[in-house]
Short mmCIF file of C-alpha atoms in Angstrom, two decimals:
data_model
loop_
_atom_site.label_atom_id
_atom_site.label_comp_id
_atom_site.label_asym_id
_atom_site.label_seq_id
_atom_site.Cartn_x
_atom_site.Cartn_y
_atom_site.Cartn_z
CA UNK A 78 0.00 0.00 0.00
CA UNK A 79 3.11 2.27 1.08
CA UNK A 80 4.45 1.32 -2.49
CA UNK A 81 1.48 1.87 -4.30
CA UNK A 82 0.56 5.66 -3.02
CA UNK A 83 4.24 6.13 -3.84
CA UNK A 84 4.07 5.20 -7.26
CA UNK A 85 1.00 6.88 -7.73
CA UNK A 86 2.78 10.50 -6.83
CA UNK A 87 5.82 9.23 -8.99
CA UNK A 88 3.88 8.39 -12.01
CA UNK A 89 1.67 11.75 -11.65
CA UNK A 90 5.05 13.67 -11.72
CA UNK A 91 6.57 11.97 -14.80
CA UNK A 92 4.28 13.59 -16.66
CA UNK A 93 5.57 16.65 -17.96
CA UNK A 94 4.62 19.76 -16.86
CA UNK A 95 3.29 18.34 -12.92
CA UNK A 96 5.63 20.03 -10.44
CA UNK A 97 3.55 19.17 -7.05
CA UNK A 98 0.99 16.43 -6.13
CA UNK A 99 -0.63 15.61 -3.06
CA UNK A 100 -3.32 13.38 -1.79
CA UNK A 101 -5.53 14.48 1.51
CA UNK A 102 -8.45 12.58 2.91
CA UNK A 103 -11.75 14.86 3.54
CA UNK A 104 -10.44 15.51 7.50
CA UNK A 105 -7.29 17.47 5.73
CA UNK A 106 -4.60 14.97 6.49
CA UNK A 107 -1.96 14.18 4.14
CA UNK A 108 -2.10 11.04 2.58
CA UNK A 109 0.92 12.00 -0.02
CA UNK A 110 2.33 14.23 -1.57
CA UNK A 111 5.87 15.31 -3.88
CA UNK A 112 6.98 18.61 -5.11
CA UNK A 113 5.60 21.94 -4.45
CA UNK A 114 2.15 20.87 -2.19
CA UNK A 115 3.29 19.44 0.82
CA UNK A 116 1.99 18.56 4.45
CA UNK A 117 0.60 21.95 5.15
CA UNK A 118 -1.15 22.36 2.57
CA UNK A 119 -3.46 19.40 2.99
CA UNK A 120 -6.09 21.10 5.39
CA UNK A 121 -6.57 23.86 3.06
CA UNK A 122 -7.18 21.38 -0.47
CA UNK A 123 -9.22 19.61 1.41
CA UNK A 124 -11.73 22.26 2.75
CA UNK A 125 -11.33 24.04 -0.86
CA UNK A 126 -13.00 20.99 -2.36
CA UNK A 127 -15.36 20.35 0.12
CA UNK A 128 -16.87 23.56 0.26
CA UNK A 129 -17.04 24.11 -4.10
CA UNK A 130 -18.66 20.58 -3.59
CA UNK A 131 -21.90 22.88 -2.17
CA UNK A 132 -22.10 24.52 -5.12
CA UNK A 133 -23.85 21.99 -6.60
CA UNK A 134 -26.86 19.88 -5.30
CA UNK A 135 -25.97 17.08 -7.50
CA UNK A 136 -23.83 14.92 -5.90
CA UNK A 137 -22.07 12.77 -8.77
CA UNK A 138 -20.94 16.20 -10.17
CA UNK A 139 -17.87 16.49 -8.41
CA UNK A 140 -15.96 20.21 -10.03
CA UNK A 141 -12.69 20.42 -10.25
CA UNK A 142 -11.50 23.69 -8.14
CA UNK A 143 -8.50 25.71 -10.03
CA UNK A 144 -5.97 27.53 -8.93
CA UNK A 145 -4.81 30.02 -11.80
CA UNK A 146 -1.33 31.56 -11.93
CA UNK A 147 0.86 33.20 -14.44
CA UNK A 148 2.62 30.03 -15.30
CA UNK A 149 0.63 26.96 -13.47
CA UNK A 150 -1.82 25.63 -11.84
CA UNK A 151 -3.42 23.54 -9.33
CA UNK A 152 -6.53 21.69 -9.56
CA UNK A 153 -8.37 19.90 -6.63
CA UNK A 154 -10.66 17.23 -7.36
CA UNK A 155 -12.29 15.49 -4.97
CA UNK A 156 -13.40 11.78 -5.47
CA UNK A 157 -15.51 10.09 -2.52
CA UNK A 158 -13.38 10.49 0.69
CA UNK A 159 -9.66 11.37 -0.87
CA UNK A 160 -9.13 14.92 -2.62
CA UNK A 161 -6.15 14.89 -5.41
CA UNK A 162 -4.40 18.02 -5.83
CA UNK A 163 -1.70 18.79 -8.89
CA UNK A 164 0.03 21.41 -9.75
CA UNK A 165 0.85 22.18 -12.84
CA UNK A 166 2.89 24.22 -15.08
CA UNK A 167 1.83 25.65 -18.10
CA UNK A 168 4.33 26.80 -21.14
CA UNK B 144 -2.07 15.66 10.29
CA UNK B 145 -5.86 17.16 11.20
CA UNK B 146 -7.33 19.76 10.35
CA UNK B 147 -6.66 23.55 8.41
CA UNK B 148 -3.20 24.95 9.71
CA UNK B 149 -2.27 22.32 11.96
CA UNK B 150 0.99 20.38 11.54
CA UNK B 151 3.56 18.95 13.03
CA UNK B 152 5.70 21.36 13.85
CA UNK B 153 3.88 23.06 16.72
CA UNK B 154 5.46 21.82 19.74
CA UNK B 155 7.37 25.09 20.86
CA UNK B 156 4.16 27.19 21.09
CA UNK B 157 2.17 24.94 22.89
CA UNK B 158 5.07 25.81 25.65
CA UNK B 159 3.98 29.53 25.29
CA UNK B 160 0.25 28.94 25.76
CA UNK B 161 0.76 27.39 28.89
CA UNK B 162 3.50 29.83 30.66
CA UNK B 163 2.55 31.40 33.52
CA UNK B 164 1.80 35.20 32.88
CA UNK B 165 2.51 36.21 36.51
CA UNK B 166 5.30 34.69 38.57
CA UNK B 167 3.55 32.85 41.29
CA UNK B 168 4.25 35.39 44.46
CA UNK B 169 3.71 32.95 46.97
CA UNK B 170 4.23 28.80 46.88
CA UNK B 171 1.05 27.15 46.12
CA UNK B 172 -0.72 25.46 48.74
CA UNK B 173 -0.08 21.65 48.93
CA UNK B 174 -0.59 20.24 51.93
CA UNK B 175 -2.14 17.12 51.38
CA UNK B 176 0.01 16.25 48.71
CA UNK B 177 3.56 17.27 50.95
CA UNK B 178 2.12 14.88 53.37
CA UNK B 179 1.86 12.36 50.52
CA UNK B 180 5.55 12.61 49.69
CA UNK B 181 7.15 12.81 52.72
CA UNK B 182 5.58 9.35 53.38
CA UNK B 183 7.84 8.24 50.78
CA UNK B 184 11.07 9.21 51.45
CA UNK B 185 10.09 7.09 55.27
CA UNK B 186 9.87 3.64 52.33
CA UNK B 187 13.08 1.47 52.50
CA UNK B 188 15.79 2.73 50.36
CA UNK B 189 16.20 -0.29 48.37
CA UNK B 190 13.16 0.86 45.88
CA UNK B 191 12.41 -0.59 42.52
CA UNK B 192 12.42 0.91 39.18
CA UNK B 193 8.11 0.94 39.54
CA UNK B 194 8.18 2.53 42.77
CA UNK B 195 10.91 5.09 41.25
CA UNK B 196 8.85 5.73 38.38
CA UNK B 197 5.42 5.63 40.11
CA UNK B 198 6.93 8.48 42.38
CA UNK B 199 8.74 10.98 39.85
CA UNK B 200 5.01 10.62 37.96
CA UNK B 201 3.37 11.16 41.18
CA UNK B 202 5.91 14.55 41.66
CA UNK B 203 5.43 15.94 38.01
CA UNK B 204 1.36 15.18 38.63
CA UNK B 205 1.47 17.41 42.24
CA UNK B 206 3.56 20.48 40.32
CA UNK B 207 1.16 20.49 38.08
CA UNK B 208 -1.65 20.09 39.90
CA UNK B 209 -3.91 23.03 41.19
CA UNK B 210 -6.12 21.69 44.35
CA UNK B 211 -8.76 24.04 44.09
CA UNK B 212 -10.07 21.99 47.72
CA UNK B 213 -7.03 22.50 49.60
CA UNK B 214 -6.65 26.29 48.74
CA UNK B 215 -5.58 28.80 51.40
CA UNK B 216 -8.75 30.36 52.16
CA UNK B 217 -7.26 33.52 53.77
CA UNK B 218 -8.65 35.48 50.80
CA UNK B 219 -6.65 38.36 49.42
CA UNK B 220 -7.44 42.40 50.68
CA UNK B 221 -9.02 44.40 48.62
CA UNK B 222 -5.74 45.88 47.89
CA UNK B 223 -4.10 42.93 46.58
CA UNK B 224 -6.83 41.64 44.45
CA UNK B 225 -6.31 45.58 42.89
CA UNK B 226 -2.99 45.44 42.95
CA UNK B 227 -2.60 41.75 41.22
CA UNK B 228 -5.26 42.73 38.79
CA UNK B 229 -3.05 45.84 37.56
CA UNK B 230 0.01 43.17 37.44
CA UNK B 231 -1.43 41.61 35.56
CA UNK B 232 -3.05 43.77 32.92
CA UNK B 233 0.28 45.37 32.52
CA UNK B 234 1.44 42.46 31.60
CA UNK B 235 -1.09 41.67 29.24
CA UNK B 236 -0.38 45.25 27.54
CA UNK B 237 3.12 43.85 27.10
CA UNK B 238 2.37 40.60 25.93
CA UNK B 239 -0.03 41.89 23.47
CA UNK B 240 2.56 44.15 21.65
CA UNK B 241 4.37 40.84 20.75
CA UNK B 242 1.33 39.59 19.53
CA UNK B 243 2.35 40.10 15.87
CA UNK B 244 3.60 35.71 16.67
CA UNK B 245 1.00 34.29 14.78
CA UNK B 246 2.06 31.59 13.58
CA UNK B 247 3.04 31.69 9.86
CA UNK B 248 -0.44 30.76 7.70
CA UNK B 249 0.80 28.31 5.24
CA UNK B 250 0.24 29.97 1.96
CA UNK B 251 -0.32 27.39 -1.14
CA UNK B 252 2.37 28.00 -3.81
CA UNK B 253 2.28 32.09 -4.96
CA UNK B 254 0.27 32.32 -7.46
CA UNK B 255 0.18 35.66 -9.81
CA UNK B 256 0.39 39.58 -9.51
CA UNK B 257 -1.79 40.18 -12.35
CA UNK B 258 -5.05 38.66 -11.76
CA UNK B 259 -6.63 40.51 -15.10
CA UNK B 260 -3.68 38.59 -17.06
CA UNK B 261 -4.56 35.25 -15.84
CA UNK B 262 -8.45 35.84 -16.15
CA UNK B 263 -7.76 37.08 -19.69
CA UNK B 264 -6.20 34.41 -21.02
CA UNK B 265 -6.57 30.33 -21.95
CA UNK B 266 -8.79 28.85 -19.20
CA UNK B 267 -7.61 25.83 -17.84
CA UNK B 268 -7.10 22.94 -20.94
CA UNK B 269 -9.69 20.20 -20.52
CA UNK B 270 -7.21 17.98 -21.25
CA UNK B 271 -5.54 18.63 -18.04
CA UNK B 272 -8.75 18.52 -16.06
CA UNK B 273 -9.55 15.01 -17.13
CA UNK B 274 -5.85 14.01 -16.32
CA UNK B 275 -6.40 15.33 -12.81
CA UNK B 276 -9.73 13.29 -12.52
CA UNK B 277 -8.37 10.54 -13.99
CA UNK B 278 -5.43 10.57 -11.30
CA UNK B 279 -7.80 11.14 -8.49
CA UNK B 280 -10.03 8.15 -9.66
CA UNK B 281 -6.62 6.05 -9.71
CA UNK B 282 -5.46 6.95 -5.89
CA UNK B 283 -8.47 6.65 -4.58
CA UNK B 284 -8.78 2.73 -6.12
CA UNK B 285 -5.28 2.89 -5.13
CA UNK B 286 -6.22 3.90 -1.47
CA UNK B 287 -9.52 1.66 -1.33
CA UNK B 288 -7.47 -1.54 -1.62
CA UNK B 289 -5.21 -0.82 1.59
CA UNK B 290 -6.25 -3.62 3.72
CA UNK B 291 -5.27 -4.92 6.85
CA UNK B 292 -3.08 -8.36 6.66
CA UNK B 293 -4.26 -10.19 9.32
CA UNK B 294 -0.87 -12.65 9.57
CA UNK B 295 -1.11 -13.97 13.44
CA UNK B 296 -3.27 -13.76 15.88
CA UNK B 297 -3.80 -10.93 17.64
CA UNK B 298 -5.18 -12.14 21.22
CA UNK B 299 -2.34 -14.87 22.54
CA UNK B 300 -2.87 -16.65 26.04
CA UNK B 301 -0.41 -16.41 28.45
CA UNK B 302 0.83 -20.02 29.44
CA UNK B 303 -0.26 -19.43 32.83
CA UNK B 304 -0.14 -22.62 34.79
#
C-alpha cells in the first residue's frame, strides 16, 4: 500500500509539466504528496474541495477547483473520501 | 495531520500557551500532597524501578496540579486583588505588543500579480482537467485496496499454569 501511493505520486510527476501532487483525505490529512504541495497544505485542499462541492446539489458532479497563476496551476478534485491536488505548469 | 493549519511542527508554542503570565508570588498550597511525599522518602531505600517511576510521575502530577479543595482560604485584601489585577493587565499590555507571533499561515504556492492577465487568457485545458480526474479516480482505487493483513493472531494466552 506504502508502495502503491508512492508510485501513484511518482507516475503523476513523470508527466511533464506536474511540479507538485498531493493526496488528503476529507479531515485534511496528508495522505501524499511530492513537489511543491506538501503537508501543510493538505487542510486547506481539502476544505477548498469540500466547500465548491456545495455549489452543486448534484452529488455525482464532483468540479474540479483551479488555482490560476501566471505560469501553473493547481486543480483539486475530490473523489468520494480522498481529494487529489496537482500542480501544474503551463508553457 | 488534522485539520486547516495544523501540523507537526507546533510543539514550541504549545510551551507559550501554557507559561505562567505572573510569577507565582507565593508557593502554592499543597498540603495534602507534601504529606503524601514525605511518606515516601520514610519507604526502604532499596526501591524498585516501579516505585521510582510511580513516584517521579506522582511529583510531576502534584507540580502540576492546582487543588482548588485544599486552597488557602485567607482570601486576598481588597488591595491585593487591585494590585494583582493591575500586574497583571500590565502584563497583558506587554504581551499583546508581541502579539504580531502568529504563527506563519501556510500559503499554497504564490500564485500571480496580475489577476486581469490570468483571467484574460486560456482557461484551464480540458485535457488537463480530465488528467487530474483521472489521477484522483486512480489513488483513490489505489487507497480503497489498503487492507489490513491479518498474519497472526492478535489475542495470545499467556501459558499461565
Amino acid at each position: 500500500p506504502g508502495s502503491e501511493r508512492r508510485c501513484l505520486s511518482v507516475r503523476s510527476m513523470k508527466s511533464p509539466a506536474v511540479v507538485g501532487v498531493l493526496c488528503t483525505d476529507s479531515q485534511g490529512l496528508n495522505l501524499g504528496c511530492e513537489g511543491t504541495l506538501s503537508d501543510e497544505h493538505a487542510g486547506i485542499i481539502s476544505v477548498l474541495a469540500q466547500q465548491a462541492a456545495k455549489l452543486t446539489s448534484d452529488p455525482t458532479d464532483t468540479p474540479v477547483v483551479c488555482l490560476e497563476s501566471d505560469n501553473g496551476n493547481i486543480m483539486i478534485q475530490k473523489h468520494d473520501s480522498i481529494t487529489v491536488a496537482v500542480h501544474k505548469l503551463v508553457s | 495531520m488534522g485539520c486547516c493549519y495544523s501540523s507537526e511542527a507546533e510543539a514550541s508554542d504549545q510551551e507559550d500557551e501554557t507559561k505562567r503570565l505572573l510569577e507565582p508570588a507565593a508557593s502554592p498550597p499543597n498540603k495534602v500532597l507534601n504529606g503524601a511525599e514525605q511518606s515516601y522518602h520514610n519507604l526502604p531505600s532499596a526501591r524498585t524501578d516501579e516505585q521510582a517511576m510511580l513516584s517521579s510521575i506522582l511529583a510531576k502530577t502534584a507540580i502540576n496540579i492546582i487543588d482548588v479543595s485544599a486552597a488557602d482560604s485567607q482570601g486576598m485584601e481588597q488591595h491585593e486583588y487591585m494590585d494583582r489585577a493591575r500586574q497583571y493587565s500590565t502584563r497583558l499590555a506587554m504581551l499583546s505588543n508581541n502579539l504580531m507571533h502568529w504563527k506563519k499561515l501556510p500559503l499554497l504556492p504564490s500564485l500571480t500579480n496580475q489577476p486581469h492577465q490570468v483571467l484574460a487568457s486560456d482557461p484551464v485545458p480540458f485535457a488537463d482537467l480530465q488528467q487530474v480526474s483521472r489521477i484522483a479516480a486512480y489513488a483513490f482505487s489505489a487507497l480503497s485496496q489498503i487492507r489490513v493483513d491479518a498474519k497472526e493472531e492478535l489475542v495470545v494466552q499467556f501459558g499461565i499454569p
